[in-house]
Amino acid sequence: MGQRLQQLWQRYKSVLAYLFFGGLTTVVNYLVFWIFNLFCSYLIANTVAWLLSVLFAYITNKLWVFEAKTPTWRARLKEAGSFFGFRLLSYFVDQGIMIVGISFLHGNALIVKLIDQILIVVMNWFFSKLFIFKNRES
């Protein structure tokens, strides 16, 4: 039984870590959005929330989710550029969902943000797993 649990942990470790840290990233994003939305427009609040949560996500994804080892500064810069580049893509999707949900559909900002974050977390996992923190030798 212990051997089987260890095999399952090794097999799904990155997914479980991503769910945990993705959840924390979502909490960071949601709380920052909620606070800034009290005194800023939802678009500005969403941008600040995105910036802070992406910084948090980069650090946690690199260190604990994908355990990415980047041997050179050049590789690290490429990795960080790739991470922020793909997250910039998700930022535009994020803003689009918020604009449609709040401005066009007149939804509650916090409910739209919650739905938005579920979609963004899934999208970002695929970007991270397939393109950013893939196993590399150099």
Coordinates of N, CA, C and O in Angstrom, one line a residue:
M1 N 0.8 -1.2 0.0 CA 0.0 0.0 0.0 C 0.9 1.3 0.0 O 0.6 2.2 -0.7
G2 N 1.9 1.3 0.9 CA 2.8 2.5 0.9 C 3.5 2.7 -0.4 O 3.7 3.8 -0.8
Q3 N 4.0 1.6 -1.0 CA 4.6 1.7 -2.3 C 3.7 2.3 -3.4 O 4.1 3.1 -4.1
R4 N 2.5 1.8 -3.3 CA 1.5 2.3 -4.3 C 1.2 3.8 -4.1 O 1.1 4.5 -5.1
L5 N 1.1 4.3 -2.9 CA 0.8 5.7 -2.6 C 2.0 6.5 -3.1 O 1.8 7.6 -3.6
Q6 N 3.2 6.0 -2.9 CA 4.4 6.7 -3.3 C 4.4 6.8 -4.8 O 4.8 7.9 -5.4
Q7 N 4.1 5.8 -5.5 CA 4.0 5.8 -7.0 C 3.0 6.8 -7.5 O 3.2 7.6 -8.4
L8 N 1.8 6.8 -6.8 CA 0.8 7.8 -7.2 C 1.2 9.2 -6.9 O 1.0 10.1 -7.8
W9 N 1.9 9.4 -5.8 CA 2.4 10.8 -5.5 C 3.4 11.2 -6.6 O 3.3 12.3 -7.1
Q10 N 4.4 10.3 -6.9 CA 5.4 10.7 -7.9 C 4.7 11.0 -9.3 O 5.1 11.9 -10.0
R11 N 3.7 10.2 -9.6 CA 3.0 10.4 -10.9 C 2.2 11.7 -11.0 O 2.2 12.3 -12.0
Y12 N 1.6 12.1 -9.9 CA 0.7 13.2 -9.9 C 1.2 14.4 -9.1 O 0.4 15.3 -8.9
K13 N 2.4 14.3 -8.7 CA 3.0 15.4 -7.9 C 2.9 16.8 -8.5 O 2.4 17.7 -7.8
S14 N 3.2 16.9 -9.7 CA 3.2 18.3 -10.3 C 1.7 18.8 -10.5 O 1.5 20.0 -10.3
V15 N 0.8 17.9 -10.8 CA -0.6 18.3 -10.9 C -1.1 18.7 -9.5 O -1.8 19.8 -9.4
L16 N -0.8 17.9 -8.5 CA -1.3 18.3 -7.1 C -0.7 19.6 -6.6 O -1.3 20.4 -6.1
A17 N 0.6 19.7 -6.9 CA 1.3 21.0 -6.5 C 0.8 22.2 -7.3 O 0.6 23.2 -6.7
Y18 N 0.5 21.9 -8.6 CA -0.1 23.0 -9.4 C -1.5 23.4 -8.8 O -1.8 24.6 -8.7
L19 N -2.3 22.4 -8.5 CA -3.6 22.7 -7.9 C -3.5 23.5 -6.6 O -4.2 24.5 -6.4
F20 N -2.5 23.1 -5.8 CA -2.3 23.8 -4.5 C -1.9 25.2 -4.7 O -2.5 26.2 -4.3
F21 N -0.8 25.4 -5.5 CA -0.2 26.7 -5.7 C -1.1 27.6 -6.7 O -1.1 28.8 -6.6
G22 N -1.7 26.9 -7.6 CA -2.7 27.6 -8.5 C -3.9 28.1 -7.6 O -4.3 29.2 -7.9
G23 N -4.3 27.3 -6.6 CA -5.3 27.8 -5.7 C -4.9 29.0 -5.0 O -5.6 30.0 -4.8
L24 N -3.6 29.0 -4.4 CA -3.1 30.1 -3.7 C -2.9 31.3 -4.6 O -3.2 32.5 -4.2
T25 N -2.5 31.1 -5.9 CA -2.4 32.2 -6.8 C -3.7 32.8 -7.1 O -3.9 34.0 -7.2
T26 N -4.7 32.0 -7.2 CA -6.1 32.4 -7.4 C -6.6 33.3 -6.2 O -7.2 34.3 -6.4
V27 N -6.3 32.8 -5.0 CA -6.6 33.6 -3.8 C -5.9 34.9 -3.9 O -6.6 36.0 -3.6
V28 N -4.6 35.0 -4.2 CA -3.9 36.2 -4.3 C -4.6 37.1 -5.3 O -4.9 38.3 -5.0
N29 N -4.9 36.6 -6.5 CA -5.5 37.4 -7.6 C -6.9 37.9 -7.1 O -7.2 39.1 -7.3
Y30 N -7.7 37.0 -6.5 CA -9.1 37.4 -6.1 C -9.0 38.4 -5.0 O -9.8 39.4 -5.1
L31 N -8.2 38.3 -4.0 CA -8.1 39.2 -2.9 C -7.6 40.6 -3.3 O -8.2 41.6 -3.0
V32 N -6.6 40.6 -4.2 CA -6.1 41.9 -4.7 C -7.1 42.6 -5.5 O -7.4 43.8 -5.4
F33 N -7.8 41.8 -6.4 CA -8.9 42.3 -7.2 C -10.0 42.9 -6.3 O -10.4 44.1 -6.5
W34 N -10.4 42.2 -5.3 CA -11.5 42.7 -4.4 C -11.1 44.0 -3.7 O -11.9 44.9 -3.7
I35 N -9.9 44.0 -3.2 CA -9.4 45.2 -2.5 C -9.3 46.4 -3.4 O -9.8 47.5 -3.1
F36 N -8.7 46.2 -4.6 CA -8.5 47.4 -5.5 C -9.8 47.8 -6.1 O -10.0 48.9 -6.5
N37 N -10.7 46.8 -6.3 CA -12.0 47.1 -6.9 C -12.9 48.0 -6.0 O -13.8 48.6 -6.5
L38 N -12.5 48.1 -4.7 CA -13.2 49.0 -3.8 C -13.0 50.5 -4.2 O -13.9 51.3 -3.9
F39 N -11.8 50.8 -4.7 CA -11.5 52.2 -5.0 C -11.0 52.4 -6.4 O -10.6 53.6 -6.7
C40 N -10.9 51.4 -7.3 CA -10.5 51.6 -8.7 C -11.5 51.0 -9.6 O -12.4 50.2 -9.1
S41 N -11.4 51.3 -10.9 CA -12.3 50.6 -11.8 C -11.9 49.1 -11.8 O -10.8 48.7 -11.5
Y42 N -12.8 48.2 -12.3 CA -12.5 46.8 -12.3 C -11.4 46.5 -13.2 O -10.7 45.5 -13.0
L43 N -11.2 47.2 -14.3 CA -10.1 46.9 -15.2 C -8.7 47.2 -14.6 O -7.8 46.4 -14.8
I44 N -8.6 48.3 -13.8 CA -7.4 48.6 -13.1 C -7.1 47.6 -12.0 O -6.0 47.1 -11.8
A45 N -8.2 47.3 -11.2 CA -8.1 46.3 -10.2 C -7.7 44.9 -10.7 O -6.8 44.2 -10.1
N46 N -8.2 44.6 -11.9 CA -7.8 43.3 -12.5 C -6.4 43.3 -13.0 O -5.7 42.3 -12.8
T47 N -5.9 44.4 -13.5 CA -4.5 44.5 -13.9 C -3.5 44.4 -12.7 O -2.5 43.7 -12.8
V48 N -3.8 45.1 -11.6 CA -2.9 45.0 -10.4 C -3.0 43.6 -9.9 O -1.9 43.0 -9.6
A49 N -4.2 43.0 -9.9 CA -4.3 41.6 -9.4 C -3.5 40.6 -10.3 O -2.8 39.7 -9.8
W50 N -3.5 40.9 -11.6 CA -2.8 40.0 -12.5 C -1.3 40.2 -12.3 O -0.6 39.1 -12.2
L51 N -0.8 41.4 -12.1 CA 0.6 41.6 -11.9 C 1.1 40.9 -10.7 O 2.1 40.1 -10.7
L52 N 0.5 41.1 -9.6 CA 0.9 40.5 -8.3 C 0.8 38.9 -8.3 O 1.7 38.2 -7.8
S53 N -0.3 38.4 -8.9 CA -0.5 37.0 -8.9 C 0.5 36.3 -9.9 O 0.9 35.2 -9.6
V54 N 0.8 37.0 -11.0 CA 1.8 36.4 -11.9 C 3.2 36.3 -11.3 O 3.9 35.3 -11.4
L55 N 3.6 37.3 -10.5 CA 4.8 37.2 -9.8 C 4.8 36.1 -8.8 O 5.8 35.3 -8.7
F56 N 3.8 35.9 -8.1 CA 3.6 34.8 -7.1 C 3.6 33.5 -7.8 O 4.3 32.6 -7.4
A57 N 2.9 33.4 -8.9 CA 2.8 32.2 -9.7 C 4.2 31.8 -10.3 O 4.5 30.6 -10.3
Y58 N 4.9 32.7 -10.8 CA 6.2 32.4 -11.4 C 7.1 31.7 -10.4 O 7.7 30.7 -10.6
I59 N 7.2 32.3 -9.2 CA 8.1 31.8 -8.2 C 7.6 30.4 -7.7 O 8.4 29.5 -7.6
T60 N 6.4 30.3 -7.4 CA 5.9 29.0 -6.9 C 5.9 27.9 -8.0 O 6.3 26.7 -7.7
N61 N 5.6 28.2 -9.2 CA 5.6 27.3 -10.3 C 7.1 26.8 -10.6 O 7.3 25.6 -10.7
K62 N 8.0 27.7 -10.6 CA 9.4 27.4 -10.9 C 10.0 26.5 -9.8 O 10.6 25.5 -10.0
L63 N 9.8 26.9 -8.5 CA 10.4 26.2 -7.4 C 9.7 24.9 -7.0 O 10.4 23.9 -6.7
W64 N 8.4 24.9 -6.9 CA 7.7 23.8 -6.3 C 6.8 23.0 -7.2 O 6.6 21.8 -6.9
V65 N 6.3 23.6 -8.2 CA 5.4 22.8 -9.1 C 6.1 22.0 -10.1 O 6.0 20.8 -10.2
F66 N 6.9 22.7 -10.9 CA 7.6 22.1 -12.0 C 9.1 21.8 -11.7 O 9.8 21.1 -12.4
E67 N 9.5 22.3 -10.5 CA 10.9 22.1 -10.1 C 11.9 22.4 -11.2 O 12.8 21.6 -11.5
A68 N 11.7 23.5 -11.9 CA 12.5 23.7 -13.1 C 13.9 24.1 -12.7 O 14.1 25.0 -11.9
K69 N 14.9 23.4 -13.3 CA 16.3 23.8 -13.1 C 16.8 24.4 -14.4 O 16.8 23.8 -15.4
T70 N 17.1 25.7 -14.2 CA 17.7 26.4 -15.4 C 19.1 26.7 -15.1 O 19.5 27.4 -14.2
P71 N 20.0 26.1 -15.9 CA 21.4 26.1 -15.6 C 22.2 27.5 -15.9 O 23.2 27.7 -15.3
T72 N 21.6 28.3 -16.8 CA 22.3 29.5 -17.1 C 21.4 30.7 -17.0 O 20.1 30.6 -17.0
W73 N 22.0 31.9 -16.9 CA 21.2 33.1 -16.8 C 20.4 33.3 -18.1 O 19.2 33.7 -18.1
R74 N 20.9 32.9 -19.2 CA 20.2 33.1 -20.5 C 19.0 32.2 -20.5 O 17.9 32.6 -20.9
A75 N 19.1 30.9 -20.0 CA 18.0 30.0 -19.9 C 16.9 30.5 -19.0 O 15.7 30.4 -19.2
R76 N 17.4 31.1 -17.8 CA 16.4 31.7 -16.9 C 15.7 32.9 -17.5 O 14.5 33.0 -17.3
L77 N 16.4 33.7 -18.2 CA 15.7 34.9 -18.8 C 14.7 34.4 -19.9 O 13.6 34.9 -20.0
K78 N 15.1 33.4 -20.6 CA 14.2 32.8 -21.7 C 12.9 32.2 -21.0 O 11.8 32.4 -21.4
E79 N 13.2 31.5 -19.9 CA 12.1 30.9 -19.1 C 11.1 31.9 -18.6 O 9.9 31.8 -18.7
A80 N 11.7 32.9 -17.9 CA 10.9 34.0 -17.3 C 10.1 34.8 -18.4 O 8.9 35.1 -18.3
G81 N 10.8 35.0 -19.6 CA 10.2 35.7 -20.7 C 9.0 34.9 -21.2 O 7.9 35.4 -21.5
S82 N 9.2 33.6 -21.3 CA 8.2 32.7 -21.8 C 7.0 32.7 -20.8 O 5.8 32.8 -21.2
F83 N 7.3 32.6 -19.5 CA 6.3 32.6 -18.5 C 5.4 33.8 -18.6 O 4.2 33.8 -18.7
F84 N 6.1 35.0 -18.5 CA 5.3 36.2 -18.6 C 4.7 36.5 -19.9 O 3.6 37.1 -19.9
G85 N 5.3 36.0 -21.0 CA 4.6 36.1 -22.3 C 3.3 35.4 -22.4 O 2.3 35.9 -22.8
F86 N 3.4 34.1 -21.9 CA 2.1 33.3 -21.9 C 1.1 33.9 -21.0 O -0.1 33.9 -21.2
R87 N 1.6 34.4 -19.8 CA 0.7 35.0 -18.9 C 0.1 36.3 -19.4 O -1.0 36.6 -19.1
L88 N 0.8 37.0 -20.2 CA 0.3 38.2 -20.9 C -0.8 37.8 -21.8 O -1.9 38.5 -21.9
L89 N -0.7 36.7 -22.5 CA -1.8 36.2 -23.3 C -3.0 35.9 -22.4 O -4.1 36.3 -22.8
S90 N -2.8 35.2 -21.3 CA -3.9 34.9 -20.4 C -4.5 36.2 -19.8 O -5.7 36.3 -19.5
Y91 N -3.6 37.2 -19.7 CA -4.1 38.5 -19.2 C -5.2 39.1 -20.1 O -6.2 39.6 -19.7
F92 N -4.9 39.0 -21.4 CA -5.9 39.6 -22.4 C -7.2 38.7 -22.4 O -8.3 39.3 -22.5
V93 N -7.1 37.4 -22.2 CA -8.3 36.6 -22.1 C -9.0 37.0 -20.8 O -10.2 37.1 -20.8
D94 N -8.3 37.1 -19.7 CA -8.8 37.6 -18.4 C -9.6 38.9 -18.6 O -10.7 39.0 -18.2
Q95 N -8.9 39.9 -19.1 CA -9.6 41.2 -19.3 C -10.8 41.1 -20.2 O -11.9 41.7 -19.9
G96 N -10.7 40.2 -21.2 CA -11.9 40.0 -22.1 C -13.1 39.4 -21.4 O -14.2 39.9 -21.5
I97 N -12.8 38.4 -20.6 CA -13.9 37.8 -19.8 C -14.5 38.8 -18.8 O -15.7 38.9 -18.7
M98 N -13.6 39.6 -18.2 CA -14.1 40.6 -17.3 C -15.0 41.7 -18.0 O -16.1 42.1 -17.5
I99 N -14.5 42.1 -19.1 CA -15.3 43.2 -19.9 C -16.7 42.6 -20.3 O -17.7 43.2 -20.1
V100 N -16.7 41.4 -20.9 CA -17.9 40.8 -21.3 C -18.8 40.5 -20.1 O -20.0 40.9 -20.1
G101 N -18.3 40.0 -19.1 CA -19.1 39.6 -17.9 C -19.7 40.8 -17.1 O -20.8 40.7 -16.6
I102 N -18.9 41.8 -17.0 CA -19.3 43.0 -16.2 C -19.9 44.1 -17.0 O -21.0 44.5 -16.8
S103 N -19.3 44.5 -18.1 CA -19.8 45.6 -18.9 C -20.9 45.3 -19.8 O -21.9 46.0 -20.0
F104 N -20.9 44.1 -20.4 CA -21.9 43.7 -21.4 C -23.0 42.9 -20.7 O -24.2 43.1 -21.0
L105 N -22.7 42.0 -19.8 CA -23.7 41.1 -19.2 C -24.1 41.6 -17.9 O -25.0 41.1 -17.3
H106 N -23.5 42.7 -17.4 CA -23.8 43.4 -16.1 C -23.8 42.4 -14.9 O -24.6 42.5 -14.0
G107 N -22.8 41.5 -14.9 CA -22.6 40.5 -13.8 C -21.9 41.2 -12.6 O -21.3 42.2 -12.8
N108 N -22.1 40.6 -11.5 CA -21.4 41.0 -10.3 C -19.9 40.8 -10.5 O -19.5 39.7 -10.9
A109 N -19.1 41.8 -10.2 CA -17.7 41.7 -10.5 C -17.0 40.6 -9.8 O -16.1 39.9 -10.4
L110 N -17.3 40.3 -8.5 CA -16.7 39.2 -7.8 C -17.1 37.8 -8.3 O -16.3 36.9 -8.3
I111 N -18.3 37.7 -8.8 CA -18.7 36.4 -9.4 C -18.1 36.2 -10.7 O -17.6 35.1 -11.0
V112 N -18.1 37.2 -11.5 CA -17.4 37.1 -12.8 C -15.9 36.8 -12.6 O -15.4 36.0 -13.3
K113 N -15.3 37.4 -11.7 CA -13.9 37.2 -11.4 C -13.6 35.7 -11.0 O -12.7 35.1 -11.4
L114 N -14.5 35.2 -10.2 CA -14.4 33.8 -9.8 C -14.5 32.8 -11.0 O -13.6 31.9 -11.1
I115 N -15.4 33.0 -11.8 CA -15.6 32.2 -13.0 C -14.4 32.4 -13.9 O -13.8 31.4 -14.5
D116 N -14.0 33.6 -14.1 CA -12.8 34.0 -14.9 C -11.5 33.2 -14.4 O -10.8 32.6 -15.2
Q117 N -11.3 33.2 -13.1 CA -10.1 32.6 -12.6 C -10.1 31.1 -12.8 O -9.0 30.5 -13.0
I118 N -11.2 30.4 -12.8 CA -11.3 29.0 -13.0 C -10.8 28.7 -14.4 O -9.9 27.8 -14.7
L119 N -11.2 29.5 -15.4 CA -10.8 29.3 -16.8 C -9.3 29.6 -17.0 O -8.6 28.9 -17.7
I120 N -8.9 30.7 -16.3 CA -7.5 31.1 -16.5 C -6.5 30.1 -15.9 O -5.5 29.8 -16.4
V121 N -6.9 29.5 -14.7 CA -6.0 28.6 -14.1 C -5.8 27.4 -15.0 O -4.7 26.9 -15.2
V122 N -6.8 26.9 -15.6 CA -6.7 25.7 -16.5 C -5.9 26.1 -17.7 O -4.9 25.3 -18.1
M123 N -6.1 27.2 -18.3 CA -5.3 27.7 -19.4 C -3.9 27.8 -19.1 O -3.0 27.4 -19.8
N124 N -3.6 28.4 -18.0 CA -2.2 28.6 -17.5 C -1.4 27.3 -17.2 O -0.2 27.2 -17.5
W125 N -2.2 26.3 -16.7 CA -1.5 25.1 -16.4 C -1.0 24.5 -17.7 O 0.1 24.0 -17.8
F126 N -1.8 24.5 -18.8 CA -1.4 23.9 -20.1 C -0.2 24.7 -20.6 O 0.7 24.1 -21.1
F127 N -0.3 26.0 -20.5 CA 0.9 26.8 -21.0 C 2.2 26.4 -20.2 O 3.2 26.2 -20.8
S128 N 2.1 26.4 -18.9 CA 3.2 26.1 -18.1 C 3.8 24.7 -18.4 O 5.0 24.5 -18.5
K129 N 2.9 23.7 -18.4 CA 3.3 22.3 -18.6 C 3.9 22.0 -19.9 O 4.9 21.4 -20.1
L130 N 3.2 22.6 -21.0 CA 3.6 22.2 -22.3 C 4.7 23.1 -22.9 O 5.5 22.7 -23.8
F131 N 4.8 24.4 -22.5 CA 5.7 25.3 -23.1 C 6.8 25.9 -22.2 O 7.9 26.2 -22.7
I132 N 6.5 26.2 -21.0 CA 7.4 27.0 -20.2 C 8.3 26.2 -19.4 O 9.6 26.4 -19.5
F133 N 7.8 25.3 -18.5 CA 8.7 24.5 -17.6 C 8.8 23.1 -18.1 O 9.0 22.2 -17.3
K134 N 8.8 22.9 -19.4 CA 9.0 21.5 -19.9 C 10.5 21.1 -19.5 O 11.3 21.9 -19.3
N135 N 10.6 19.8 -19.5 CA 12.0 19.3 -19.1 C 13.0 19.7 -20.2 O 12.7 19.5 -21.4
R136 N 14.1 20.2 -19.8 CA 15.1 20.6 -20.7 C 16.5 20.2 -20.2 O 16.7 20.1 -19.0
E137 N 17.4 20.0 -21.1 CA 18.7 19.6 -20.7 C 19.7 20.7 -20.7 O 20.7 20.6 -20.0
S138 N 19.4 21.8 -21.4 CA 20.4 22.9 -21.4 C 19.8 24.1 -20.9 O 18.7 24.3 -20.7

